[in-house]
PDB file of C-alpha atoms in Angstrom:
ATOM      1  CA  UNK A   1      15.532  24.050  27.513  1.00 54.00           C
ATOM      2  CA  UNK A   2      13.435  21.164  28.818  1.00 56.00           C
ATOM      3  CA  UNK A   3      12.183  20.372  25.575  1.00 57.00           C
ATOM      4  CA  UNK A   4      15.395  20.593  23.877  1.00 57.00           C
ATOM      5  CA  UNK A   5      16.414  17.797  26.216  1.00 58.00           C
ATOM      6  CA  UNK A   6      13.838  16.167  25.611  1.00 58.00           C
ATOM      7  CA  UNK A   7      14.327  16.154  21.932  1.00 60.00           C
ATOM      8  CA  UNK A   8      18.113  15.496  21.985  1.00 60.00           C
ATOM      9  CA  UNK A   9      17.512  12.154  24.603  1.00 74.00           C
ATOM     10  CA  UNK A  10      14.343  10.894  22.084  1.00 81.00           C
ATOM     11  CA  UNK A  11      15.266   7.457  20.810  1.00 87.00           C
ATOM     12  CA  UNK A  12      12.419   6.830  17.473  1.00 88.00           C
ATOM     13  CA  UNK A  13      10.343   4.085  18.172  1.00 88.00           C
ATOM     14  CA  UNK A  14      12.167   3.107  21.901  1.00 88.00           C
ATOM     15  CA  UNK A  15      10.796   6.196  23.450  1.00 88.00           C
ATOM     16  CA  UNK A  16       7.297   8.401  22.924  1.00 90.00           C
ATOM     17  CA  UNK A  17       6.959  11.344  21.659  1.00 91.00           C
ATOM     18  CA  UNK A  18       7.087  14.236  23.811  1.00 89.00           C
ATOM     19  CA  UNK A  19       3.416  15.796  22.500  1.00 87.00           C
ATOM     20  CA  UNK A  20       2.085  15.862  26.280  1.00 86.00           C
ATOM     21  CA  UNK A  21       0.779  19.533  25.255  1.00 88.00           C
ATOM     22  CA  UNK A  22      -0.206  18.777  22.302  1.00 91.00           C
ATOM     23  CA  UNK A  23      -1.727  15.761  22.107  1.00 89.00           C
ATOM     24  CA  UNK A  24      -4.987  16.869  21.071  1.00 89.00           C
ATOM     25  CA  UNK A  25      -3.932  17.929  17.533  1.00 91.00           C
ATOM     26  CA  UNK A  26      -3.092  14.071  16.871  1.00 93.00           C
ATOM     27  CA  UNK A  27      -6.786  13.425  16.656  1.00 92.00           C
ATOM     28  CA  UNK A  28      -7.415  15.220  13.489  1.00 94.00           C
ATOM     29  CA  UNK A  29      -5.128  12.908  11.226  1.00 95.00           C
ATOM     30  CA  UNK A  30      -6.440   9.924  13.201  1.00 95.00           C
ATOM     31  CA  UNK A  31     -10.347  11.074  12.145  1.00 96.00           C
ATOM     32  CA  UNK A  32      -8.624  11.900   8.145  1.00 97.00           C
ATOM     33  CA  UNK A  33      -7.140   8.104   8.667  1.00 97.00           C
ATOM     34  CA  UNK A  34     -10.488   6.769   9.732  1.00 97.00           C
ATOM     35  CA  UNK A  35     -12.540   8.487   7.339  1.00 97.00           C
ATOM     36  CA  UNK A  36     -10.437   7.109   4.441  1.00 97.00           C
ATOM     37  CA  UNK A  37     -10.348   3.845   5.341  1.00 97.00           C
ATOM     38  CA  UNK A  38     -14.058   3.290   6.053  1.00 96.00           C
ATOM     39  CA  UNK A  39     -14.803   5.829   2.861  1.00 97.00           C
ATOM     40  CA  UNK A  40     -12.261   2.708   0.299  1.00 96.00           C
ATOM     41  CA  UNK A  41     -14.673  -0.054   1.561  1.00 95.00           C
ATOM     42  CA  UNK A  42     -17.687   0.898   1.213  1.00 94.00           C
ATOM     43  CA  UNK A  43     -17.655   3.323  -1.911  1.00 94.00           C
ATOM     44  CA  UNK A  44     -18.508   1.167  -4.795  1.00 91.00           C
ATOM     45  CA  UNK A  45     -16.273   3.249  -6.895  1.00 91.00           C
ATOM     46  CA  UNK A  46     -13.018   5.892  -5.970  1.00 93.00           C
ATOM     47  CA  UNK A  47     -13.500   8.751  -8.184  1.00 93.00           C
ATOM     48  CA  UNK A  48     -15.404  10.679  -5.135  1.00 93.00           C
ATOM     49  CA  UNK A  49     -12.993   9.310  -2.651  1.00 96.00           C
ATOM     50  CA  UNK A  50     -11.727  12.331  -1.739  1.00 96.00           C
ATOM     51  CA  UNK A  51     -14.681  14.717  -1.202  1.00 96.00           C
ATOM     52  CA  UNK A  52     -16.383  11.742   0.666  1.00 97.00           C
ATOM     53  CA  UNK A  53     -13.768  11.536   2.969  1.00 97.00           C
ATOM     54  CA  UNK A  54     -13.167  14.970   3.894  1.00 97.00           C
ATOM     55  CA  UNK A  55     -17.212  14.867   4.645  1.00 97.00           C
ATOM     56  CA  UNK A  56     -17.070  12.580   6.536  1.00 97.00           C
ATOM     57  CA  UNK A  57     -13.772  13.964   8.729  1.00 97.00           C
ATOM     58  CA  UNK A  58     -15.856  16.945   8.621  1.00 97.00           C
ATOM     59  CA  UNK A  59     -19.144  15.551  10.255  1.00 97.00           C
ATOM     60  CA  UNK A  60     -16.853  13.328  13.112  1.00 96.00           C
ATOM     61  CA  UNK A  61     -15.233  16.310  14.080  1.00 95.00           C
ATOM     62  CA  UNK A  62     -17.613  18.460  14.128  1.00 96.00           C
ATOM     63  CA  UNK A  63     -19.942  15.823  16.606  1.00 96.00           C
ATOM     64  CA  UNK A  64     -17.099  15.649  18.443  1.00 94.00           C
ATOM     65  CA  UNK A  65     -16.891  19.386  19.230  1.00 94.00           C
ATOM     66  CA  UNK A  66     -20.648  19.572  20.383  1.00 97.00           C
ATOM     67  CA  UNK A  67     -19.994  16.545  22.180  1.00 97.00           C
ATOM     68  CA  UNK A  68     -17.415  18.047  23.873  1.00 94.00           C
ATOM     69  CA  UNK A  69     -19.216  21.226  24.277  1.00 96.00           C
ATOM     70  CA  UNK A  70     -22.512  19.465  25.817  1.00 96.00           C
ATOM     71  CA  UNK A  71     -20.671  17.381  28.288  1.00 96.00           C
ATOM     72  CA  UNK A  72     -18.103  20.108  29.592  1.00 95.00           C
ATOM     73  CA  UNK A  73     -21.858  22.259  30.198  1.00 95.00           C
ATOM     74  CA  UNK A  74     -23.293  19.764  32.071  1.00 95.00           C
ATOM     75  CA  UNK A  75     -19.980  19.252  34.064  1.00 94.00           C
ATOM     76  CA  UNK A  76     -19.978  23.319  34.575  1.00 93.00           C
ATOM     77  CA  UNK A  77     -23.710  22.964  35.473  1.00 90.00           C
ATOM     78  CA  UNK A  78     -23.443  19.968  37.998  1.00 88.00           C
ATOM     79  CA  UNK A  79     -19.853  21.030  39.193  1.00 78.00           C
TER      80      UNK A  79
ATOM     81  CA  UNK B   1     -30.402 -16.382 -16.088  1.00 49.00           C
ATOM     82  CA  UNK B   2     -28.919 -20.087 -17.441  1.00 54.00           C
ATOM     83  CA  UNK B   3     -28.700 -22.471 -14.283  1.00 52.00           C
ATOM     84  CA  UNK B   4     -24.888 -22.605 -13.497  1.00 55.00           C
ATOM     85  CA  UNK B   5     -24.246 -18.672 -13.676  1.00 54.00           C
ATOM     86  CA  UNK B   6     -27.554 -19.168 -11.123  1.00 53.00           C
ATOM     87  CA  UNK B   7     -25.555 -21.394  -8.657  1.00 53.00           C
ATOM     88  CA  UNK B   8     -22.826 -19.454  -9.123  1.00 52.00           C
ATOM     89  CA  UNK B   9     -24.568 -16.337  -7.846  1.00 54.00           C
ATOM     90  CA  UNK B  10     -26.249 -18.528  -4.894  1.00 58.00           C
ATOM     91  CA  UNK B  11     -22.759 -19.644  -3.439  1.00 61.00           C
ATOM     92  CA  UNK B  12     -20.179 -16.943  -3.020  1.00 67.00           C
ATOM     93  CA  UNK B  13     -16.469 -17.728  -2.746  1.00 81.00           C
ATOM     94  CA  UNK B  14     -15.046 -16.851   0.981  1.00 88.00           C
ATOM     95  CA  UNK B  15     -11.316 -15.394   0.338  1.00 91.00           C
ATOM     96  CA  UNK B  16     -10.289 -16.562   3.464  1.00 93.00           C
ATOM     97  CA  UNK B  17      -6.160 -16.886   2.291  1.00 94.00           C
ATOM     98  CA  UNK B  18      -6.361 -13.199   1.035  1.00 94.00           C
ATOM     99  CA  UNK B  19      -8.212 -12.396   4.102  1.00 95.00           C
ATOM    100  CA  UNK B  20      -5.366 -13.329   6.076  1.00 96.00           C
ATOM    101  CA  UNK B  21      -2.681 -11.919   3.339  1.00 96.00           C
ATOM    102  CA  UNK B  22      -4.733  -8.729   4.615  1.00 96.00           C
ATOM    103  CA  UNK B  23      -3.948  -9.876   8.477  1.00 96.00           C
ATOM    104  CA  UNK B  24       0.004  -9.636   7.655  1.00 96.00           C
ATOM    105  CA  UNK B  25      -0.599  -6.719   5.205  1.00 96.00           C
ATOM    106  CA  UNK B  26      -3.171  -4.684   5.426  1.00 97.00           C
ATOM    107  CA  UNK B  27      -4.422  -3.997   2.091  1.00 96.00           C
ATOM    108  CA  UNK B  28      -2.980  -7.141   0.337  1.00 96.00           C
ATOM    109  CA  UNK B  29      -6.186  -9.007   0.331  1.00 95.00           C
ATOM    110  CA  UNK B  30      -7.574  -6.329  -1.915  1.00 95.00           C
ATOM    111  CA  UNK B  31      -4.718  -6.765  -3.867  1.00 95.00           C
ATOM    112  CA  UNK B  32      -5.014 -10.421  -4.305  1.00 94.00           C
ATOM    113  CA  UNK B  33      -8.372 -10.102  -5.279  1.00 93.00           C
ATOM    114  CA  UNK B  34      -7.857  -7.650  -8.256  1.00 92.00           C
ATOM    115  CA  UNK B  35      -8.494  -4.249  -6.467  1.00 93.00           C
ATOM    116  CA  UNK B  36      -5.152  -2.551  -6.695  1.00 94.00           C
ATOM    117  CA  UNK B  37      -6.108   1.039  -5.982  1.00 95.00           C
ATOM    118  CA  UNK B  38      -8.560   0.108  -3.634  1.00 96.00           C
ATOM    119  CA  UNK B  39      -5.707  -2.034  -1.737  1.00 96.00           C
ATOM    120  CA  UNK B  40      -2.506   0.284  -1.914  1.00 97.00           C
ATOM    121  CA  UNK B  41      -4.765   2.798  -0.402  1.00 97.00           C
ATOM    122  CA  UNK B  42      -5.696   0.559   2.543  1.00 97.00           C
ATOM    123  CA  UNK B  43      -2.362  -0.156   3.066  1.00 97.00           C
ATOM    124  CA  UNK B  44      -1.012   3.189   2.871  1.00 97.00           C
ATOM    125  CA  UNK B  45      -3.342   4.389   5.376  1.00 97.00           C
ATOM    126  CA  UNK B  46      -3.522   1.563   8.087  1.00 97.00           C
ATOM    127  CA  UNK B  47      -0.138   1.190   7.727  1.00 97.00           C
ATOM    128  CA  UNK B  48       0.612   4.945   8.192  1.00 97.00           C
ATOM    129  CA  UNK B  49      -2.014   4.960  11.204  1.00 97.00           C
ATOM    130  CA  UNK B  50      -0.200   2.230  12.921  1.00 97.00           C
ATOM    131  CA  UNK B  51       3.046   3.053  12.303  1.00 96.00           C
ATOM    132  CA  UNK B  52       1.896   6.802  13.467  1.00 96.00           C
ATOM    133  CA  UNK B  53       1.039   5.080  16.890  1.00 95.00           C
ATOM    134  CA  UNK B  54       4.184   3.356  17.449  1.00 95.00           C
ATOM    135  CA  UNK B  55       6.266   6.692  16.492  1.00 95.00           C
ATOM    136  CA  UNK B  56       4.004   8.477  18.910  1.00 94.00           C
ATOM    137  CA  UNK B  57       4.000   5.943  21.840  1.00 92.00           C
ATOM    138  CA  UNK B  58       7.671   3.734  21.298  1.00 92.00           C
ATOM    139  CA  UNK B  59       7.845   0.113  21.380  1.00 92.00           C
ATOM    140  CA  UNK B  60       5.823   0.228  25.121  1.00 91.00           C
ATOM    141  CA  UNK B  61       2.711   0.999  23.281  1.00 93.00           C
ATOM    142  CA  UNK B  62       2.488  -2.842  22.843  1.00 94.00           C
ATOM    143  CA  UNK B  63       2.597  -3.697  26.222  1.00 90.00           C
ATOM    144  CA  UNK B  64       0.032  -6.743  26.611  1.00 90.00           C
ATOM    145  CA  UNK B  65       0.241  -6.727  30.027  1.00 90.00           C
ATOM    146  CA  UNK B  66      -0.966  -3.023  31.031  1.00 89.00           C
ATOM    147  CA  UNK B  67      -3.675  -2.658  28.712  1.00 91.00           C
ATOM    148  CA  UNK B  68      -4.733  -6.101  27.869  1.00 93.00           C
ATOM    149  CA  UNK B  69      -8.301  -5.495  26.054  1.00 95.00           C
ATOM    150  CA  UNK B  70      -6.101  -2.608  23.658  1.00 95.00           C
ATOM    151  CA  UNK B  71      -4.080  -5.487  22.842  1.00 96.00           C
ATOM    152  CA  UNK B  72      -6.849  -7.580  21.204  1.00 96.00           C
ATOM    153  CA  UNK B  73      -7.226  -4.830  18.720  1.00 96.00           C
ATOM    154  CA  UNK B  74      -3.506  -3.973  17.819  1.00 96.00           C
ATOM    155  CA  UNK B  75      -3.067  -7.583  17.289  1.00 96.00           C
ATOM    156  CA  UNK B  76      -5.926  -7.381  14.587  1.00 96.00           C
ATOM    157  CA  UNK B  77      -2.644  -6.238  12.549  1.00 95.00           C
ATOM    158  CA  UNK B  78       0.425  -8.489  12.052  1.00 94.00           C
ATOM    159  CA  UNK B  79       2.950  -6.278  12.332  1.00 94.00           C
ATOM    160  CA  UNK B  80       1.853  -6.289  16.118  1.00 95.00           C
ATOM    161  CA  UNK B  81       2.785  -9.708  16.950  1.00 95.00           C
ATOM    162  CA  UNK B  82       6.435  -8.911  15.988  1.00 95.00           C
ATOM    163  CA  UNK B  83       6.272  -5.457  17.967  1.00 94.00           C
ATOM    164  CA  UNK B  84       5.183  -7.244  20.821  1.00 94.00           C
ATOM    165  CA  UNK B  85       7.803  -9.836  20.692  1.00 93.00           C
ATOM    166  CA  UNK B  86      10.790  -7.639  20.615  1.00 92.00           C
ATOM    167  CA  UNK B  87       8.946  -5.353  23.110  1.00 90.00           C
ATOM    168  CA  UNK B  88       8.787  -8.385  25.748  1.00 90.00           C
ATOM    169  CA  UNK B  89      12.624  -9.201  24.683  1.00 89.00           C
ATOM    170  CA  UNK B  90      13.828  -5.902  25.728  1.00 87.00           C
ATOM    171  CA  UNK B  91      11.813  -6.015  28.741  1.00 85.00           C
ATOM    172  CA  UNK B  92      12.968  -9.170  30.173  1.00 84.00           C
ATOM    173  CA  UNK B  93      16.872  -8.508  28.968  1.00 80.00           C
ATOM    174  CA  UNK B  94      18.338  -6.937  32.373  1.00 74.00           C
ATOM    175  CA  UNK B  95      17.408  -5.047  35.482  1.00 71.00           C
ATOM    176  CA  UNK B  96      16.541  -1.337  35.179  1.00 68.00           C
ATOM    177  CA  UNK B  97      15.189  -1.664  31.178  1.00 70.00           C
ATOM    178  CA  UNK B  98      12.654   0.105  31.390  1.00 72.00           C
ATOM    179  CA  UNK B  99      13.400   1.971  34.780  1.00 73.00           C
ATOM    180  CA  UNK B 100      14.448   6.236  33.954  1.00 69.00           C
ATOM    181  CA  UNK B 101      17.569   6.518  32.743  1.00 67.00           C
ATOM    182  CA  UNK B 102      20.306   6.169  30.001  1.00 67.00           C
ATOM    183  CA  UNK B 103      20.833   2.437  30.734  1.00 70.00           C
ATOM    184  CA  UNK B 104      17.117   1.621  29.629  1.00 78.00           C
ATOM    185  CA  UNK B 105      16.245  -0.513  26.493  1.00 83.00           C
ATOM    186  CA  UNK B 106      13.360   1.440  25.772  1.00 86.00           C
ATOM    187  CA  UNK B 107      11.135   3.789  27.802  1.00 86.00           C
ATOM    188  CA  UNK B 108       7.265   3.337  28.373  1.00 87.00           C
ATOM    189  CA  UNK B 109       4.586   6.244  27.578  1.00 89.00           C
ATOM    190  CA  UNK B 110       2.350   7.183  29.636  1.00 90.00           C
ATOM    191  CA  UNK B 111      -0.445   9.789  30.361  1.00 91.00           C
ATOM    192  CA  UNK B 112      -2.045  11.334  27.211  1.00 92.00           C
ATOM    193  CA  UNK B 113       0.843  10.282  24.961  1.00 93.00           C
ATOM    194  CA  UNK B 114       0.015   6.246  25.593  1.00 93.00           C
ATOM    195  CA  UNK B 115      -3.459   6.826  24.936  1.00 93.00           C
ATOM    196  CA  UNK B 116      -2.948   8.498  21.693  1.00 94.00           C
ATOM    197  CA  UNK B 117      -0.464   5.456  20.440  1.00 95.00           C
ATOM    198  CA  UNK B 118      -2.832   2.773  21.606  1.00 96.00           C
ATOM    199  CA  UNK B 119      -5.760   4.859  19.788  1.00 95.00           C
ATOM    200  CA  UNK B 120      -3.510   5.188  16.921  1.00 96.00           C
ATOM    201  CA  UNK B 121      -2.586   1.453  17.089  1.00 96.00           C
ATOM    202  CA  UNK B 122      -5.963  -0.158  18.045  1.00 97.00           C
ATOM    203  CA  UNK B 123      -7.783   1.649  15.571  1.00 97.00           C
ATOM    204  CA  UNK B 124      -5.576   0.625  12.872  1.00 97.00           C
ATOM    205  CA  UNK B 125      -6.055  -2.416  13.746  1.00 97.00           C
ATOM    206  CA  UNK B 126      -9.936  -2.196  14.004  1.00 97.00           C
ATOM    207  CA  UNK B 127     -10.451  -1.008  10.508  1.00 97.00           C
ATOM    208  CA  UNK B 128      -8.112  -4.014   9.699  1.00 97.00           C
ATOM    209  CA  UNK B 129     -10.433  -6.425  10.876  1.00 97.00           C
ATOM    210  CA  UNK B 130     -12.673  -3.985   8.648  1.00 96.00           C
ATOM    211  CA  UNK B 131     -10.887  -4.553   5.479  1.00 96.00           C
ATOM    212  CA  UNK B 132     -10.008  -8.288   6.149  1.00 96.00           C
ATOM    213  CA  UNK B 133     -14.118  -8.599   6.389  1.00 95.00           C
ATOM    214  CA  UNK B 134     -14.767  -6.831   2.750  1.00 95.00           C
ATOM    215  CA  UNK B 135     -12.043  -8.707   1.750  1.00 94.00           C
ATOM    216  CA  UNK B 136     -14.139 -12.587   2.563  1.00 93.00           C
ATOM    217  CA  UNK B 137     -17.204 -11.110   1.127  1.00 90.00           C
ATOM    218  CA  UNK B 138     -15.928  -9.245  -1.545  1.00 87.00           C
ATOM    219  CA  UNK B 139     -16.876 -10.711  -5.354  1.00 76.00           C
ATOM    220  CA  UNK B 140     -15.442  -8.278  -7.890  1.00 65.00           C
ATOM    221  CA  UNK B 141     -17.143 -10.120 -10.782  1.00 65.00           C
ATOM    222  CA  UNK B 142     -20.662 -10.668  -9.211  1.00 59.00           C
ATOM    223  CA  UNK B 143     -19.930  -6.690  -8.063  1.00 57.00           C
ATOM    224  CA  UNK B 144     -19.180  -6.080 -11.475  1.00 53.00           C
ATOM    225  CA  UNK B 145     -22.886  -7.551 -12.484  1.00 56.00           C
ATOM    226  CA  UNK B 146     -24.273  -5.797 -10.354  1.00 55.00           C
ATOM    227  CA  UNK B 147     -23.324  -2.499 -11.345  1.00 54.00           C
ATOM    228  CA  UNK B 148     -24.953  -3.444 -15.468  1.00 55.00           C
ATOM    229  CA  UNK B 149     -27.630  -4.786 -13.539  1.00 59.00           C
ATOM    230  CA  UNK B 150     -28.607  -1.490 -12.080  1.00 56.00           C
ATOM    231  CA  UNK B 151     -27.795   0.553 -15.054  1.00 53.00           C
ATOM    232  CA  UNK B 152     -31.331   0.901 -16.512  1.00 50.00           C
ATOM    233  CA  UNK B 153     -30.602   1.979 -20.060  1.00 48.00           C
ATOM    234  CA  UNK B 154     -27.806  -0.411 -20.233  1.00 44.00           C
ATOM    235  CA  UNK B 155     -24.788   1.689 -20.415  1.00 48.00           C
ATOM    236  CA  UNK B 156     -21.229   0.499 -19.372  1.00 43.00           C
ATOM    237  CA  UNK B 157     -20.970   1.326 -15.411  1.00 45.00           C
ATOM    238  CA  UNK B 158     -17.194   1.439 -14.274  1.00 43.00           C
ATOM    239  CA  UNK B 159     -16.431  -1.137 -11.378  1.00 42.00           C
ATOM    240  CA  UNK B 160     -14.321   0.081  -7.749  1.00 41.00           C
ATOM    241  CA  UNK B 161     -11.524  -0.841  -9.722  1.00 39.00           C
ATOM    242  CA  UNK B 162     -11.614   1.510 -12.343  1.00 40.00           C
ATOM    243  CA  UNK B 163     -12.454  -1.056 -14.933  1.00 38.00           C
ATOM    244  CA  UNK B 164     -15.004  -0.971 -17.377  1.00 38.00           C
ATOM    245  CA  UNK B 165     -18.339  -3.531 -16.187  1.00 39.00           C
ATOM    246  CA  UNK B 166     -19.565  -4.033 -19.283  1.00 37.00           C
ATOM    247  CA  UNK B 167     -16.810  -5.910 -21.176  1.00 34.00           C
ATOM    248  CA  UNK B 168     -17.065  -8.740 -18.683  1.00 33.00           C
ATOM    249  CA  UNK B 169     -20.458  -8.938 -18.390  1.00 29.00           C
TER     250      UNK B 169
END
């Protein structure tokens, strides 16, 4: 009911989203965004655009997870 | 190599007017300078990454004020200035604007939802400044020569641009 509110009251681009519980998912199309972007500047040529890219989503999320992983032990072991 | 292709090679052309076509629009420098694919693409995807940010966050994501350093990346993109503009417009046009409520202009995010639309923003923003640096620096014809250059048994090496090096060469 609370969301449907929500939903119903949202104005696009005057009010934010309501993603408060999901906000975490937004980071995977901002890494895809990234990835592309840095992947169309530097690749001398765009026929392996795509593959390059996903890599290279692949590897930041991936870091990101043991990142994640590593600091939330050390906060569990320190805590 | 005959002495004027020499000097040519020695002193590079700065693209500083498609650098800042790239400022307004990202990807338009690109395009200015030849690189169509390469250029729709950028602009596709900053574009879609900033516009993603101010779907996610409103028009309070470009509040200079609360988050000034965020600012001086969002700005790195055009479109920002006139965000912020009509942002500080609706601010300052009554009491209660941006106060809870149906009366308010527009309603700021906050918590996890403002940093993901300043993230989304700022970043596009960032690999702006990115593409607006290729774009100065960028030489499709010396790139082009550089490509046949490296091609040991001299066969025609296609350029970023899909075109074919060796023609030109």
């Amino acid at each position: 009911m609370m969301l449907m509110t929500a939903i119903l009251a949202y104005r696009p681009f005057l009010d934010p989203l309501p993603i408060e519980n999901i906000w975490m998912l937004f980071l995977i199309p901002l890494v895809l965004g990234v990835s592309l972007v840095y992947k169309t500047i530097r690749l001398p040529k765009l026929d392996r655009l795509l593959p390059a890219t996903l890599m290279l989503s692949l590897q930041i999320i991936v870091f990101m997870v043991i990142t994640a992983a590593v600091l939330w032990g050390v906060t569990t072991i320190f805590a | 190599m005959p002495k004027n292709e020499k000097s040519e090679a020695e002193s590079p052309q700065w693209h500083i007017t498609s650098a800042i076509a790239g400022w307004l629009l990202p990807g338009l420098g690109h395009i200015l300078l030849g690189e169509k694919k390469r250029g729709l693409i950028l602009m596709v995807t900053i574009s879609g990454l900033w516009l993603s940010g101010f779907l996610i966050g409103g028009i309070g994501t470009f509040d200079q004020k609360s988050h000034p350093a965020w600012f001086m990346g969002q700005s790195l993109n055009g479109a920002t200035i006139a965000a912020w503009k009509v942002q500080e417009s609706l601010k300052s046009s009554g009491s209660g604007a941006i106060d809870p409520g149906p009366q308010n202009k527009y309603q700021p995010p906050y918590g996890h939802v403002e940093a993901q639309a300043v993230l989304y923003t700022a970043l596009a923003g960032l690999l702006n400044l990115l593409a607006m640096i290729d774009v100065v620096y960028r030489d499709p014809k010396t790139h082009r020569k550089e490509l046949v250059a490296k091609d040991g048994e001299g066969n025609d090496v296609e350029s970023g641009n899909g075109e074919v090096a060796g023609g030109e060469a």
